[in-house]
Each structure stands twice: as structure tokens, then as C-alpha cells.
């Protein structure tokens, strides 16, 4: 077991850190609490792609940089420290590219991958519906045959990137109930509508409803084999949960950094508040939980990279990291006293951002049910 970064990882992280601090931070500053506009997101994704964010998971033959997942996770964590919304946008885009690279025909890859990898096109992945959340098996959106194409009918909600998306990989049910779920690619130009959702935090990351009102799409849009949509969605959860953990860790890191800097300067009772023992306890708890969260994330990424079934470990990583980020950001508020609650600083924003992360890609309860099922051998869901 080697806890040291390799030389390549160090170079990749340093390069991204410099770019994120110099170019991303000022560009997204006005959008800390509102969706990053599409043109800006595209421009930044285009540049991030060169650093391996948005392009790292794909092999070179598909136009990607073929990074190992540990390196990719560290890059996302670093970017999320500066802009969790942009990290989230890139993460979803990269997931859409991966689905197309893995399941797509050569023609589908040619049609969508180059623009997605270059940041010229933004994708989203649409599973959740108004009546379908944790139980993805219940998806009701349908794709029915119409001549040589499909008509897609239904509604999706809470879809990341949807408001600024150019295309959506939509999980649908076919006409035949027994056939199970499939994935179909619908382009914005085919005619889907989106409505942005206002939410507690992560408002820099578009989250929207999608409406498919009998949208006609050509016959060559099915991704992978019909009926393979659920299996594929569940398979990708292992990887996705590690990256949700990475974004949570980035948010937690920003909160910890701010707290450490503050206790080194703020004075009460004639000394720096960092010299008070109970303030040190707050900082020590934050740092210890963040380290534990990072180690769980790195183990998860390492196992996914090796292709080993690891849903126990990835659920642990997602569950612990996202819950820890909420506790860490809450302690950062405590450390800052009333200033931690002020909208004029960003401490309360870290808390609101962190609070968003326990829900997507399986709530904390669902992660615990996965862990429990795998340890005990009895499924509670
Ligand atoms: C920031 C964000 C981004 C998102 N991005 C996407 C996206 O890109 N694409 C997409 O398709 N979806 C996305 N989602 C939706 C997300 O995947 C769902 O919100 C999540 O799966 C939970 O579903 P739900 O909100 O409908 O809650 P529900 O499933 O209705 O759950 C409500 C409560 O009941 C609990 N619960 C449910 N079932 C059980 C059970 N069997 N045992 C114990 N407790 C249970 C849950 O833990 C929760 O506390 C996103 C959500 C958020 C917040």
C-alpha cells in the first residue's frame, strides 16, 4: 500500500490547482449561487478537458486521456474545492461520454463524443422522475415505436446539467413491460423542454426538470441493447458514488481551509481563537473526518479501477464523505461565530452545498441498505 502521490499525479494536480485558482475561481465568482451560464460552462469545460477533467475516463481511442480513476478523483476533489458546481457539471458530462463510449455504436460515438469531450456539448443523465426516486426500477417515462423512430413521453426531475444540456441520456421503459428499462439519447433539438429548479445549495450546478412531450427521435438513438438500461445504470453507481464523495470532499476541504485561516487571525479573550482548546477540537474533528472520507474515496476508486465488485466500499465512501462534509461545514460555521452565518462570506454556502450531497446517487439510507445487505446477506429493499 502506497499513500504517496506519483510524480504524474503531483504534476496533474498542481497544473489543475493553478488553473482553477487563476481562471476558474474568478470566472465563477458571480455564479456562486446561480446556475453557471451555458456559454461560460462550455468555455471552462473546454479548458478543463486538457487537464483530464471531463476527458479522463475515456480511452485514447475514444479521444480521452485514459487517466486512472484515483488521479481523476483527486482532480475532481481539487476542482470542487474551488467550484463544486463546475466539478459537478464536468462529472455528469464525463459520465454521459463514458456511457456513449461503452455502449455506443461507432456511428453514435462519432456523432456525440468529440463535442462532449471538447466541452462544446453538455450532456445529462435522466433517471429520476416526479414519482420515482430511490427505486429506479419504477421508471415510467416511455419510448414507443413510431415508424422508423421512437416517441419519448414522460417527465424527469432533479436532473443535473439538464438546464444547460444539449443532449440527455434518458432511462425509459419500452412498450413491452417485460422488456425492462433502456437508455435512449434525446437531443435538445429533438424538442425536450427544461425548467431550472431553485434549491438549498449547489445552485451553480444546473438541476432541472425535463419534459418529453411525445418527442420524436430517430431509430438509431437507443444506447446499448434494449432492456439493458437498469443493469447499466446500477453498474455505474459504484464509480459515480466515489465521484460524489470527491465533490463532497472538495467542499469540506474549502470549509476546513477557511476555518483554519480564520482561527489563526480572529482574537477573543486577548488571544487567537485557535489557541482555545475547544476551537482546536473543532478543527481536529474536521480534519480527521475529512481524512477518513478521503481514504474511503481513494479505496473505492482503486477498487473500481481494478474492476472488482465493490458496492460495499463505494457506498461507505459516498455515505461517509457526504455526511462528514455536512458536519465539517457546520463546524466551520461554528468556528466563524455569527460571521459563519453571513451571506457576505462563503461559509454558509459550503454548508448549503454540502447538505445537497447526501441525496444524489442514492441517499445515505440507501447506501446503508447496500452495506447492510452485503454484510448480512438479507436485502431490506
Ligand atoms: C443535487 C442533486 C443532483 C441530482 N442529479 C440527478 C441526475 O443527474 N439524474 C437523476 O436521474 N437524478 C438526479 N438526482 C435525483 C436523486 O438521484 C434522487 O433525489 C435520489 O435518488 C432520491 O430520490 P428522491 O429524492 O425521490 O427521494 P425518495 O426516494 O422519495 O426518498 C425519500 C426518503 O425516503 C428514504 N427511502 C426511500 N426508500 C427507502 C427504503 N427502501 N428504505 C429506507 N429509506 C428509504 C430516502 O432515503 C429519503 O430519505 C439528483 C438529486 C440531487 C439532490
Short mmCIF file of N, CA and C in Angstrom, two decimals, residues 152-232:
data_model
loop_
_atom_site.label_atom_id
_atom_site.label_comp_id
_atom_site.label_asym_id
_atom_site.label_seq_id
_atom_site.Cartn_x
_atom_site.Cartn_y
_atom_site.Cartn_z
N UNK A 152 -40.81 9.64 -27.33
CA UNK A 152 -40.48 9.62 -25.90
C UNK A 152 -41.50 10.49 -25.17
N UNK A 153 -42.11 9.90 -24.13
CA UNK A 153 -43.15 10.61 -23.39
C UNK A 153 -42.91 10.43 -21.89
N UNK A 154 -42.86 11.55 -21.17
CA UNK A 154 -42.71 11.46 -19.72
C UNK A 154 -42.01 12.67 -19.16
N UNK A 155 -41.73 12.61 -17.87
CA UNK A 155 -41.12 13.75 -17.17
C UNK A 155 -39.99 13.26 -16.29
N UNK A 156 -38.90 13.96 -16.30
CA UNK A 156 -37.78 13.66 -15.40
C UNK A 156 -37.58 14.86 -14.49
N UNK A 157 -37.02 14.63 -13.33
CA UNK A 157 -36.78 15.76 -12.45
C UNK A 157 -35.48 15.58 -11.68
N UNK A 158 -34.98 16.68 -11.13
CA UNK A 158 -33.71 16.68 -10.39
C UNK A 158 -32.55 16.23 -11.27
N UNK A 159 -32.56 16.62 -12.52
CA UNK A 159 -31.53 16.14 -13.44
C UNK A 159 -30.39 17.17 -13.52
N UNK A 160 -29.21 16.75 -13.07
CA UNK A 160 -28.04 17.62 -13.09
C UNK A 160 -27.68 17.98 -14.52
N UNK A 161 -27.28 19.19 -14.74
CA UNK A 161 -26.88 19.73 -16.06
C UNK A 161 -28.07 19.95 -17.00
N UNK A 162 -29.27 19.52 -16.61
CA UNK A 162 -30.36 19.48 -17.60
C UNK A 162 -30.67 20.86 -18.18
N UNK A 163 -30.62 21.90 -17.34
CA UNK A 163 -30.99 23.24 -17.82
C UNK A 163 -30.07 23.77 -18.90
N UNK A 164 -28.81 23.28 -18.90
CA UNK A 164 -27.85 23.77 -19.91
C UNK A 164 -27.44 22.64 -20.86
N UNK A 165 -28.27 21.58 -20.88
CA UNK A 165 -27.86 20.40 -21.66
C UNK A 165 -28.16 20.54 -23.14
N UNK A 166 -27.30 19.87 -23.94
CA UNK A 166 -27.54 19.75 -25.37
C UNK A 166 -28.10 18.39 -25.72
N UNK A 167 -27.88 17.43 -24.82
CA UNK A 167 -28.45 16.10 -25.04
C UNK A 167 -28.64 15.41 -23.69
N UNK A 168 -29.57 14.44 -23.70
CA UNK A 168 -29.88 13.71 -22.47
C UNK A 168 -29.87 12.22 -22.74
N UNK A 169 -29.18 11.47 -21.86
CA UNK A 169 -29.31 10.01 -21.90
C UNK A 169 -30.47 9.69 -20.95
N UNK A 170 -31.57 9.23 -21.53
CA UNK A 170 -32.82 9.10 -20.77
C UNK A 170 -33.12 7.62 -20.53
N UNK A 171 -33.36 7.28 -19.27
CA UNK A 171 -33.75 5.91 -18.94
C UNK A 171 -35.26 5.79 -19.15
N UNK A 172 -35.65 4.87 -20.02
CA UNK A 172 -37.05 4.75 -20.43
C UNK A 172 -37.52 3.30 -20.34
N UNK A 173 -38.83 3.16 -20.31
CA UNK A 173 -39.47 1.85 -20.38
C UNK A 173 -40.00 1.68 -21.80
N UNK A 174 -39.89 0.49 -22.35
CA UNK A 174 -40.41 0.25 -23.70
C UNK A 174 -41.90 -0.05 -23.64
N UNK A 175 -42.47 -0.37 -24.83
CA UNK A 175 -43.91 -0.71 -24.87
C UNK A 175 -44.18 -1.97 -24.08
N UNK A 176 -43.24 -2.90 -24.18
CA UNK A 176 -43.41 -4.20 -23.55
C UNK A 176 -42.88 -4.14 -22.11
N UNK A 177 -43.80 -4.23 -21.14
CA UNK A 177 -43.42 -4.10 -19.72
C UNK A 177 -42.31 -5.07 -19.33
N UNK A 178 -42.35 -6.27 -19.92
CA UNK A 178 -41.40 -7.31 -19.50
C UNK A 178 -39.99 -7.02 -20.02
N UNK A 179 -39.88 -6.06 -20.95
CA UNK A 179 -38.58 -5.82 -21.57
C UNK A 179 -37.61 -5.04 -20.66
N UNK A 180 -38.14 -4.44 -19.62
CA UNK A 180 -37.27 -3.69 -18.71
C UNK A 180 -36.94 -2.30 -19.23
N UNK A 181 -35.88 -1.73 -18.67
CA UNK A 181 -35.55 -0.34 -18.97
C UNK A 181 -34.45 -0.25 -20.03
N UNK A 182 -34.51 0.82 -20.81
CA UNK A 182 -33.48 1.05 -21.83
C UNK A 182 -32.97 2.47 -21.69
N UNK A 183 -31.90 2.78 -22.41
CA UNK A 183 -31.36 4.14 -22.42
C UNK A 183 -31.44 4.67 -23.84
N UNK A 184 -31.96 5.88 -23.97
CA UNK A 184 -32.10 6.47 -25.29
C UNK A 184 -31.54 7.89 -25.26
N UNK A 185 -30.87 8.29 -26.33
CA UNK A 185 -30.29 9.64 -26.36
C UNK A 185 -31.27 10.57 -27.06
N UNK A 186 -31.64 11.64 -26.34
CA UNK A 186 -32.53 12.65 -26.92
C UNK A 186 -31.76 13.96 -26.97
N UNK A 187 -31.75 14.57 -28.14
CA UNK A 187 -31.04 15.84 -28.28
C UNK A 187 -31.99 17.00 -27.99
N UNK A 188 -31.43 18.10 -27.51
CA UNK A 188 -32.24 19.30 -27.24
C UNK A 188 -33.05 19.67 -28.49
N UNK A 189 -32.39 19.54 -29.65
CA UNK A 189 -33.07 19.93 -30.89
C UNK A 189 -34.22 19.02 -31.25
N UNK A 190 -34.29 17.85 -30.64
CA UNK A 190 -35.45 16.98 -30.87
C UNK A 190 -36.70 17.57 -30.23
N UNK A 191 -36.50 18.43 -29.22
CA UNK A 191 -37.67 19.14 -28.69
C UNK A 191 -37.99 18.92 -27.23
N UNK A 192 -37.01 18.51 -26.39
CA UNK A 192 -37.38 18.43 -24.96
C UNK A 192 -37.28 19.81 -24.32
N UNK A 193 -38.08 19.99 -23.25
CA UNK A 193 -38.08 21.27 -22.54
C UNK A 193 -37.47 21.07 -21.16
N UNK A 194 -36.84 22.13 -20.63
CA UNK A 194 -36.28 22.03 -19.28
C UNK A 194 -36.71 23.23 -18.45
N UNK A 195 -36.82 22.99 -17.13
CA UNK A 195 -37.13 24.09 -16.21
C UNK A 195 -36.20 23.98 -15.00
N UNK A 196 -35.42 25.02 -14.79
CA UNK A 196 -34.42 25.02 -13.71
C UNK A 196 -35.12 24.96 -12.35
N UNK A 197 -34.54 24.20 -11.40
CA UNK A 197 -35.10 24.12 -10.05
C UNK A 197 -34.28 24.99 -9.10
N UNK A 198 -34.97 25.79 -8.28
CA UNK A 198 -34.27 26.54 -7.23
C UNK A 198 -34.10 25.60 -6.04
N UNK A 199 -32.93 25.61 -5.41
CA UNK A 199 -32.70 24.63 -4.35
C UNK A 199 -31.83 25.22 -3.24
N UNK A 200 -31.65 24.45 -2.17
CA UNK A 200 -30.92 24.94 -1.00
C UNK A 200 -29.48 25.38 -1.33
N UNK A 201 -28.75 24.51 -2.01
CA UNK A 201 -27.34 24.79 -2.31
C UNK A 201 -26.99 24.30 -3.70
N UNK A 202 -25.70 24.33 -4.01
CA UNK A 202 -25.21 23.92 -5.32
C UNK A 202 -26.00 24.56 -6.46
N UNK A 203 -26.39 25.80 -6.25
CA UNK A 203 -27.16 26.48 -7.29
C UNK A 203 -26.31 26.83 -8.51
N UNK A 204 -24.96 26.73 -8.34
CA UNK A 204 -24.10 26.96 -9.51
C UNK A 204 -24.17 25.79 -10.50
N UNK A 205 -24.68 24.67 -10.02
CA UNK A 205 -24.77 23.44 -10.82
C UNK A 205 -26.23 23.29 -11.26
N UNK A 206 -26.48 23.43 -12.55
CA UNK A 206 -27.86 23.34 -13.04
C UNK A 206 -28.52 22.04 -12.61
N UNK A 207 -29.72 22.14 -12.09
CA UNK A 207 -30.56 20.97 -11.80
C UNK A 207 -31.94 21.33 -12.32
N UNK A 208 -32.49 20.51 -13.19
CA UNK A 208 -33.74 20.92 -13.85
C UNK A 208 -34.68 19.74 -14.07
N UNK A 209 -35.93 20.13 -14.31
CA UNK A 209 -36.92 19.15 -14.78
C UNK A 209 -36.78 19.05 -16.30
N UNK A 210 -37.11 17.88 -16.82
CA UNK A 210 -37.14 17.71 -18.28
C UNK A 210 -38.51 17.19 -18.66
N UNK A 211 -39.09 17.78 -19.71
CA UNK A 211 -40.40 17.31 -20.17
C UNK A 211 -40.26 16.78 -21.60
N UNK A 212 -40.69 15.54 -21.77
CA UNK A 212 -40.67 14.90 -23.09
C UNK A 212 -42.13 14.71 -23.49
N UNK A 213 -42.55 15.59 -24.39
CA UNK A 213 -43.96 15.63 -24.77
C UNK A 213 -44.11 14.94 -26.11
N UNK A 214 -44.12 13.61 -26.12
CA UNK A 214 -44.16 12.87 -27.38
C UNK A 214 -43.04 13.31 -28.32
N UNK A 215 -41.85 13.43 -27.79
CA UNK A 215 -40.71 13.89 -28.58
C UNK A 215 -40.28 12.77 -29.55
N UNK A 216 -40.24 13.08 -30.83
CA UNK A 216 -39.83 12.07 -31.81
C UNK A 216 -38.31 12.06 -31.92
N UNK A 217 -37.72 10.86 -31.81
CA UNK A 217 -36.28 10.74 -32.05
C UNK A 217 -36.04 9.63 -33.08
N UNK A 218 -35.02 9.76 -33.91
CA UNK A 218 -34.74 8.75 -34.94
C UNK A 218 -34.45 7.38 -34.33
N UNK A 219 -34.56 6.35 -35.15
CA UNK A 219 -34.45 4.97 -34.67
C UNK A 219 -33.08 4.57 -34.17
N UNK A 220 -32.04 5.33 -34.49
CA UNK A 220 -30.68 4.91 -34.12
C UNK A 220 -30.22 5.52 -32.78
N UNK A 221 -31.16 5.90 -31.92
CA UNK A 221 -30.78 6.60 -30.69
C UNK A 221 -30.69 5.70 -29.45
N UNK A 222 -31.13 4.45 -29.59
CA UNK A 222 -31.04 3.57 -28.42
C UNK A 222 -29.57 3.32 -28.09
N UNK A 223 -29.24 3.40 -26.80
CA UNK A 223 -27.85 3.21 -26.37
C UNK A 223 -27.75 1.81 -25.74
N UNK A 224 -26.93 0.95 -26.34
CA UNK A 224 -26.84 -0.42 -25.82
C UNK A 224 -28.06 -1.22 -26.20
N UNK A 225 -28.13 -2.43 -25.66
CA UNK A 225 -29.22 -3.32 -26.06
C UNK A 225 -30.52 -2.92 -25.34
N UNK A 226 -31.69 -3.15 -25.99
CA UNK A 226 -32.96 -2.83 -25.33
C UNK A 226 -33.08 -3.64 -24.05
N UNK A 227 -33.54 -3.02 -23.00
CA UNK A 227 -33.72 -3.74 -21.74
C UNK A 227 -32.48 -3.77 -20.88
N UNK A 228 -31.37 -3.19 -21.37
CA UNK A 228 -30.12 -3.24 -20.59
C UNK A 228 -29.91 -2.01 -19.73
N UNK A 229 -30.89 -1.10 -19.72
CA UNK A 229 -30.72 0.20 -19.08
C UNK A 229 -30.55 0.16 -17.58
N UNK A 230 -31.30 -0.74 -16.91
CA UNK A 230 -31.23 -0.77 -15.45
C UNK A 230 -29.89 -1.34 -14.99
N UNK A 231 -29.49 -2.43 -15.63
CA UNK A 231 -28.21 -3.07 -15.25
C UNK A 231 -27.07 -2.07 -15.40
N UNK A 232 -27.10 -1.37 -16.53
CA UNK A 232 -26.03 -0.41 -16.83
C UNK A 232 -26.03 0.74 -15.80
#
